[in-house]
Structures are given as structure tokens and as C-alpha cells.
mmCIF file of C-alpha atoms in Angstrom:
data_model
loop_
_atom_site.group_PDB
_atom_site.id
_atom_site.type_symbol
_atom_site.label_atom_id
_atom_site.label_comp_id
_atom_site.label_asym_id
_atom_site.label_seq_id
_atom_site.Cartn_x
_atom_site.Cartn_y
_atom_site.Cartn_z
ATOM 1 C CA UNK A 1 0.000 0.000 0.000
ATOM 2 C CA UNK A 2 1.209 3.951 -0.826
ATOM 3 C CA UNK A 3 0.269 7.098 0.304
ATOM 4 C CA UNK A 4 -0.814 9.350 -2.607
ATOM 5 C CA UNK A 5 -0.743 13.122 -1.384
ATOM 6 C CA UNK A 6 -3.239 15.285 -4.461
ATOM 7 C CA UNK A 7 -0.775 18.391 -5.192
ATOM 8 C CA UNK A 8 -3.166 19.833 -7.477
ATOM 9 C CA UNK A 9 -5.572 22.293 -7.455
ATOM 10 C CA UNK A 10 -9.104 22.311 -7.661
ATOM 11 C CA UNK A 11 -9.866 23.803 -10.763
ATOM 12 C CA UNK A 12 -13.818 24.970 -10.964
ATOM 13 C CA UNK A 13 -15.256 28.541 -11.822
ATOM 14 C CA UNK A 14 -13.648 30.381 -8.396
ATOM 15 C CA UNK A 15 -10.359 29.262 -8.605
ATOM 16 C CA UNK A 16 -8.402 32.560 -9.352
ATOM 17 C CA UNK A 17 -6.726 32.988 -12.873
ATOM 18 C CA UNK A 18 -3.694 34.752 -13.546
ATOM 19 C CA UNK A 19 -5.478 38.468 -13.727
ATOM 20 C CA UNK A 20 -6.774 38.921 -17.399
ATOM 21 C CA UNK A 21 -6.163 35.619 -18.225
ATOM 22 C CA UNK A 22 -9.259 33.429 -19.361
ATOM 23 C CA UNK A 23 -10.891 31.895 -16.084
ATOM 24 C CA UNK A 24 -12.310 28.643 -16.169
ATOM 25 C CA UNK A 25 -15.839 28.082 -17.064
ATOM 26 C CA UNK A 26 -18.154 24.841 -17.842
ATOM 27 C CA UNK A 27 -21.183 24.120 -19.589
ATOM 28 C CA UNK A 28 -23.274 21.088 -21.265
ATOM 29 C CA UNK A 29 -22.958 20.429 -25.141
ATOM 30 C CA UNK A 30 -25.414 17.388 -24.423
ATOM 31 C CA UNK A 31 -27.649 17.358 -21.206
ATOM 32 C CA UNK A 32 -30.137 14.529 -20.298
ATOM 33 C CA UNK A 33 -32.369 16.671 -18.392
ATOM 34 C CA UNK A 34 -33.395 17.983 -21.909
ATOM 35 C CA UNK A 35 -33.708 14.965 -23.454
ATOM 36 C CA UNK A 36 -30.258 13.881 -24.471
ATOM 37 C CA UNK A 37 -29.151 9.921 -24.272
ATOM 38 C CA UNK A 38 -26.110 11.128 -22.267
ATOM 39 C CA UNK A 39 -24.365 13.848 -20.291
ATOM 40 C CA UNK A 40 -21.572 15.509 -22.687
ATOM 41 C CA UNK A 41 -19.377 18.640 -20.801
ATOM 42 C CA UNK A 42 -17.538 21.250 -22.374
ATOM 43 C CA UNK A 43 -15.363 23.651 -20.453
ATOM 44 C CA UNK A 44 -12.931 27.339 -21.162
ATOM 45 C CA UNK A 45 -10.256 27.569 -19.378
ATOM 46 C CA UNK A 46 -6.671 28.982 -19.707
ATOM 47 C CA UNK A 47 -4.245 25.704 -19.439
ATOM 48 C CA UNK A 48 -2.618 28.259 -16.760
ATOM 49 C CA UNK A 49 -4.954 27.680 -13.869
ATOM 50 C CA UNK A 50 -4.652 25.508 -11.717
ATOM 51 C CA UNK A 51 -1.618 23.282 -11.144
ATOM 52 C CA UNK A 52 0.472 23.475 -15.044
ATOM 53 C CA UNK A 53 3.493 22.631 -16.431
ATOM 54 C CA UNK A 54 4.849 25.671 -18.726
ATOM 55 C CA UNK A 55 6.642 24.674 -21.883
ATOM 56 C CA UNK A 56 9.197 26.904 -23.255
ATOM 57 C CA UNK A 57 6.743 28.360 -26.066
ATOM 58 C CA UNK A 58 5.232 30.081 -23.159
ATOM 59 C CA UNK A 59 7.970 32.611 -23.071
ATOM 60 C CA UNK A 60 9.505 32.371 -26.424
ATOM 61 C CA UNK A 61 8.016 32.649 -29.932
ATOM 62 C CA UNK A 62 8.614 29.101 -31.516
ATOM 63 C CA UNK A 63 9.912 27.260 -29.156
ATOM 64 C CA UNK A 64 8.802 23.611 -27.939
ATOM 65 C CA UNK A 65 4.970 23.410 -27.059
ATOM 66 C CA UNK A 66 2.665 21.799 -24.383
ATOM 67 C CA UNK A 67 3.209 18.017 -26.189
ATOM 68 C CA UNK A 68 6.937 18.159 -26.097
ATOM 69 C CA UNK A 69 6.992 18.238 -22.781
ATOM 70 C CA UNK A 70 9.230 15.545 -21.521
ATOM 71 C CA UNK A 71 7.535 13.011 -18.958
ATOM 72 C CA UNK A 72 10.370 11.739 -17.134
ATOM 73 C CA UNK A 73 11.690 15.526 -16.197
ATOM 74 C CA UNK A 74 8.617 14.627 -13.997
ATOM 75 C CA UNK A 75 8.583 11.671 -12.110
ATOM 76 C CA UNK A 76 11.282 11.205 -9.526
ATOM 77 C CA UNK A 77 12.688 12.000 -6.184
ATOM 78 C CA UNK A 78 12.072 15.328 -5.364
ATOM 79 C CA UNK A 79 12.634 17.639 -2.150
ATOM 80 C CA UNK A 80 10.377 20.242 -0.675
ATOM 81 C CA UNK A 81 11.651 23.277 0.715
ATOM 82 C CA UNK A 82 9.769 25.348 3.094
ATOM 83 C CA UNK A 83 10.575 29.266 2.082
ATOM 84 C CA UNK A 84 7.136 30.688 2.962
ATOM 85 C CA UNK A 85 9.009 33.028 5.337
ATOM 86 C CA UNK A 86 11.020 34.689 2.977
ATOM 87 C CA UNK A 87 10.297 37.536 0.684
ATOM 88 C CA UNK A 88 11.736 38.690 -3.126
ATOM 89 C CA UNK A 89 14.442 36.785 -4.669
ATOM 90 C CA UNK A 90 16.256 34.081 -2.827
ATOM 91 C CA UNK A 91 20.066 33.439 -3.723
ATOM 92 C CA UNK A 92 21.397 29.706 -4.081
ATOM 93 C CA UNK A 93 24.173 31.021 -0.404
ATOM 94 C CA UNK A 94 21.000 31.206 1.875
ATOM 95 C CA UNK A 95 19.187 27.802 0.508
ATOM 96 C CA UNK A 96 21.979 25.595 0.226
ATOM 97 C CA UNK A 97 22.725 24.194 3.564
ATOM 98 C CA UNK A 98 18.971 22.338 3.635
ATOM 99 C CA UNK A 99 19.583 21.619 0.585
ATOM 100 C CA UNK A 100 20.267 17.634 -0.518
ATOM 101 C CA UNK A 101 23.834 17.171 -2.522
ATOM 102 C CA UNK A 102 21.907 14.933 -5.563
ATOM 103 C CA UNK A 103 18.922 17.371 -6.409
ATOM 104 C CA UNK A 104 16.779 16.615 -9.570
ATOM 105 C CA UNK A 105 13.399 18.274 -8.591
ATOM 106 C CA UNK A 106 12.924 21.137 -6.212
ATOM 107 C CA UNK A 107 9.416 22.070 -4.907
ATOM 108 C CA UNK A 108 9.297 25.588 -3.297
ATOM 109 C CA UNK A 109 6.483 26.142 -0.362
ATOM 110 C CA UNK A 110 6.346 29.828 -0.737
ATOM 111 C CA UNK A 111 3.015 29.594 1.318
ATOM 112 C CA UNK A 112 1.379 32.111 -1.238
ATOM 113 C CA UNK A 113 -0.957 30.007 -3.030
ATOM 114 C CA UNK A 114 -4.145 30.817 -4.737
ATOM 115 C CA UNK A 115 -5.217 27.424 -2.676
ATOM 116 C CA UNK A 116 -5.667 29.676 0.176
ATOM 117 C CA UNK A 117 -8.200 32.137 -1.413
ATOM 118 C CA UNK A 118 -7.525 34.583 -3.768
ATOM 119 C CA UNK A 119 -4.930 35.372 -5.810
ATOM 120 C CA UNK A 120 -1.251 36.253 -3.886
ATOM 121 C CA UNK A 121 -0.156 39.852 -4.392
ATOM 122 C CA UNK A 122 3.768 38.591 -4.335
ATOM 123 C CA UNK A 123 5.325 35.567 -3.425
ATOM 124 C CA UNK A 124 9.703 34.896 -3.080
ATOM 125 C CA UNK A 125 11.255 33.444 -5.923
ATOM 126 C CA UNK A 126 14.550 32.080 -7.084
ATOM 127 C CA UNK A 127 16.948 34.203 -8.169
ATOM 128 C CA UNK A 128 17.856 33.339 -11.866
ATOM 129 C CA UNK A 129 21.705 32.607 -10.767
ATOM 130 C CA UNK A 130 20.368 30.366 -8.430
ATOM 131 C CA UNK A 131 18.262 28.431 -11.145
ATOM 132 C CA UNK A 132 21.368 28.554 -13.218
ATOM 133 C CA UNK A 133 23.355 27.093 -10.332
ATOM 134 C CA UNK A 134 21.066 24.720 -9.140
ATOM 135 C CA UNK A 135 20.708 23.555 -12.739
ATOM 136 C CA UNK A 136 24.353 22.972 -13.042
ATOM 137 C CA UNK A 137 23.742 20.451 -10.149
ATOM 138 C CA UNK A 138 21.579 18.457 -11.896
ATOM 139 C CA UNK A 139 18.438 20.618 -11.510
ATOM 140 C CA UNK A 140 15.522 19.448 -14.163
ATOM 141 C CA UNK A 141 12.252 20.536 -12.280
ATOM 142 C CA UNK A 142 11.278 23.357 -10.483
ATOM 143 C CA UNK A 143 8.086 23.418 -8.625
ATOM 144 C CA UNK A 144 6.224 26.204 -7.095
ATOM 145 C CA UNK A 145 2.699 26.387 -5.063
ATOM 146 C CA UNK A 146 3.028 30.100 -6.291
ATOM 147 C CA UNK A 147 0.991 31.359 -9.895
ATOM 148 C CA UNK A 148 4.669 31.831 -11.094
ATOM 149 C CA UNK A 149 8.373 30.841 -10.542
ATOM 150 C CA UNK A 150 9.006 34.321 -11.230
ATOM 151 C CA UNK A 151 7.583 37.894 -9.615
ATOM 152 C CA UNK A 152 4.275 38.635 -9.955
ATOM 153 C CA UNK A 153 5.018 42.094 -12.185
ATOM 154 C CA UNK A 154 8.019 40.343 -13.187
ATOM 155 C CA UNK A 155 8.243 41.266 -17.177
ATOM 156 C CA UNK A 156 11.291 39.511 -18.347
ATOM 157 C CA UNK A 157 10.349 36.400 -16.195
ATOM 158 C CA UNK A 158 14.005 35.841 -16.182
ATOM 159 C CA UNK A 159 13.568 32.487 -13.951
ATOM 160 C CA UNK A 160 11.754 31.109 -16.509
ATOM 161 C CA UNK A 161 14.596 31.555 -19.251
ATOM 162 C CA UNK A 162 17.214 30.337 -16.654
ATOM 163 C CA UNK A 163 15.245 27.175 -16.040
ATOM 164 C CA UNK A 164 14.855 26.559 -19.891
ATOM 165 C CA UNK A 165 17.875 27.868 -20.889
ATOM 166 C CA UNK A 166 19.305 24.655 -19.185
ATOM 167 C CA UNK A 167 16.745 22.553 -20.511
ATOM 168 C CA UNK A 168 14.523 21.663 -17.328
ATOM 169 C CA UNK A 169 11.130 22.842 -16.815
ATOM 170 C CA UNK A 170 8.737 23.769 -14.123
ATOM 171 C CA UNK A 171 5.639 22.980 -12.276
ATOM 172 C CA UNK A 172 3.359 26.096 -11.137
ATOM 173 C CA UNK A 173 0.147 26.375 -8.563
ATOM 174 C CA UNK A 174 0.807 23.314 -6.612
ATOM 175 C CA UNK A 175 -0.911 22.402 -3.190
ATOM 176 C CA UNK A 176 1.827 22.213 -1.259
ATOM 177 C CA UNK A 177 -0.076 22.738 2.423
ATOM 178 C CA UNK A 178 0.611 20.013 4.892
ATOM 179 C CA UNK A 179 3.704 18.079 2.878
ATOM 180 C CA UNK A 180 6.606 18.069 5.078
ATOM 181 C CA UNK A 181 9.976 19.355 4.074
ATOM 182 C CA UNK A 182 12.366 16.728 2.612
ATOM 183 C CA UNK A 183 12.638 13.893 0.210
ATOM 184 C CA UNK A 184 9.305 12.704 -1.465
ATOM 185 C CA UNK A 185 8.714 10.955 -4.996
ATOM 186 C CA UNK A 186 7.017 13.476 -7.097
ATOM 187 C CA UNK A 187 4.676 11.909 -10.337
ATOM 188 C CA UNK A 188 3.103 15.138 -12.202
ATOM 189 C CA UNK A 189 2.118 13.919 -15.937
ATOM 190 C CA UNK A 190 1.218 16.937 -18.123
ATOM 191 C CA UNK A 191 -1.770 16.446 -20.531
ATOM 192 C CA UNK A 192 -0.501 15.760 -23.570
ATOM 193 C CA UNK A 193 -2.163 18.715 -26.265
ATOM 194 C CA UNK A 194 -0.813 19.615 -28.543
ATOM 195 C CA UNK A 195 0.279 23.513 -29.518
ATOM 196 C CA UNK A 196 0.043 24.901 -26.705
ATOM 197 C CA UNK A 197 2.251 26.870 -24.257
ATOM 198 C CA UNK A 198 1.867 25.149 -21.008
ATOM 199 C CA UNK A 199 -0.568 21.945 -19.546
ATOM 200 C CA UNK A 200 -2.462 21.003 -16.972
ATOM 201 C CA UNK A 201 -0.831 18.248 -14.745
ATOM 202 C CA UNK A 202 -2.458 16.031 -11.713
ATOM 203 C CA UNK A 203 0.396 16.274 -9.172
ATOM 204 C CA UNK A 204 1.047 13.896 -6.679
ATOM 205 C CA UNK A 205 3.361 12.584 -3.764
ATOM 206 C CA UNK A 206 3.869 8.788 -3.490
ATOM 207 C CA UNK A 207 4.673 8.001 -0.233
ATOM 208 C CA UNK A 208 5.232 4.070 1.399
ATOM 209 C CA UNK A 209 2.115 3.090 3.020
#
């Protein structure tokens, strides 16, 4: 027996969307209280809300979309780390002694997650030299119960091209409330569509039973 701990959000018509982005809405194409032989669902939604992987096209014109994303950048050990008490951009000096020597996913609890209500005026982020550094390391997968792995008014979302930059990839608006801090194995499959510039993933923490 295992332990499965749900990462992901909720997503239904009041979880918050980035601001201006398209919320997520739902609606019957075929409804059997009007006669229909089945019950057929259509929803809107930005592939941005709620728990999402971001492929590089999300920052840069022509680059790799949602169904290039690769799946084994994640599944694997990962380690939390509990930052919720910090503020702006953290540097790689005042992380690394909690930090594991062999790191291949990181998930950040920055404690500022639209899971509590609402949508987080800021939240602390990694520097980009610390992506860069952690990346050299072995870094592939940066996770987040933030909206972003960058500022929120952050326009050159520099964290973003870091983490791509040396090919890993991220995980954004996790659920990240009760998981303790340390070593976990992380399985968070993006949907695989095609063309777009991020996906919706079901996040999860396998733990032995």
C-alpha cells in the first residue's frame, strides 16, 4: 500500500486565474435533463490555472509546445523546501545548507498560493543565478505552489529563461499545504495537447504506506 498526497488544485469557476487571463468556465454540449441519451461537458479555461506545467513556447516565440513536454523531467525524487518566510528573490548562499547534494526536482512552499483564497499579491522566488546554479547540479524541475516561478510584475520572467535555458522545466500552482519538508517521490504527468504553451498536470506525492 502507498500514500498518494493530491498536489493539485481544484480547478472549478472560483479558482483565481492569472489576472486577465481566461478563467475557467463549464457548460453542457449534451444534457439529459433535456432529453439527451447522455451527459456531454464542455469547459474554457486557460491551461494556466490551476496546477500546469509551462513549456518553453510560453515565453519564447517558436519554441517547444505543451506536447513536447518531456515526462520523465517529472517523475522522480524530489525535495520540498519550506521558504514561505522569505520575501523577493532568494540566492542559491542562503538555501543551500537544507539543501540535498543529488537534487533533480525542487518544490518551493512559498506559502502564497491561490489554494488559500484569492490570488497572492507577491510571493519569493529564485533568483535566476540560483536556477542557473542549481541547474548545473543536476536541476531538471522546479516546482512552485506560487501562480509563477518568477515575480508577480516580473516582465522579463528571467527564472523562466534560466530554467529553460538549461533545458529543465517547471511545475506552477501546486498544493503544497501540509507536505513536510524533505525527500518525497514526485509523479506530475502533463496532458498531452498539442500547440500549446503550457498543460495542466495532476500532481502527486507517493509516499510508502
Amino acid at each position: 500500500m502507498r500514500i498518494l498526497h493530491d498536489l493539485s488544485l481544484l480547478v472549478a469557476p472560483t479558482t483565481p486565474e492569472w489576472p486577465g487571463d481566461t478563467p475557467y468556465s463549464c457548460g453542457w454540449t449534451w444534457d439529459m435533463a433535456a432529453g439527451a441519451s447522455v451527459n456531454v461537458s464542455a469547459l474554457t479555461t486557460s491551461p494556466h490555472v490551476g496546477t500546469h506545467a509551462d513549456a518553453p513556447l510560453h515565453v519564447r516565440p517558436g519554441a517547444a509546445a505543451s506536447d513536447a513536454l518531456p515526462l520523465d523531467a517529472f517523475c522522480g525524487r524530489a525535495f520540498l523546501l519550506d521558504v514561505s518566510g522569505r520575501s523577493g528573490a532568494i540566492d542559491l548562499e542562503s538555501i543551500d545548507d537544507r539543501l540535498p547534494s543529488r537534487l533533480e526536482r525542487l518544490l518551493l512552499r512559498t506559502g502564497r498560493s491561490v489554494a488559500a483564497g484569492g490570488f497572492p499579491a507577491d510571493w519569493p522566488t529564485l533568483s535566476a543565478k540560483c536556477v542557473t546554479a542549481l541547474c548545473a547540479r543536476g536541476l531538471r524541475l522546479l516546482g512552485v505552489d506560487a501562480p509563477s516561478i518568477d515575480p508577480r510584475e516580473s516582465a522579463t520572467l528571467d527564472a523562466h529563461h534560466a530554467l529553460f535555458d538549461c533545458g529543465g522545466f517547471n511545475l506552477e500552482n501546486l498544493d503544497l499545504r501540509g507536505v513536510a519538508e524533505g525527500e518525497h517521490h514526485l509523479v506530475a504527468l502533463p496532458w498531452r495537447l498539442a500547440g500549446l504553451d503550457a498543460a495542466p498536470a495532476r500532481a502527486v506525492l507517493v509516499e510508502p504506506g
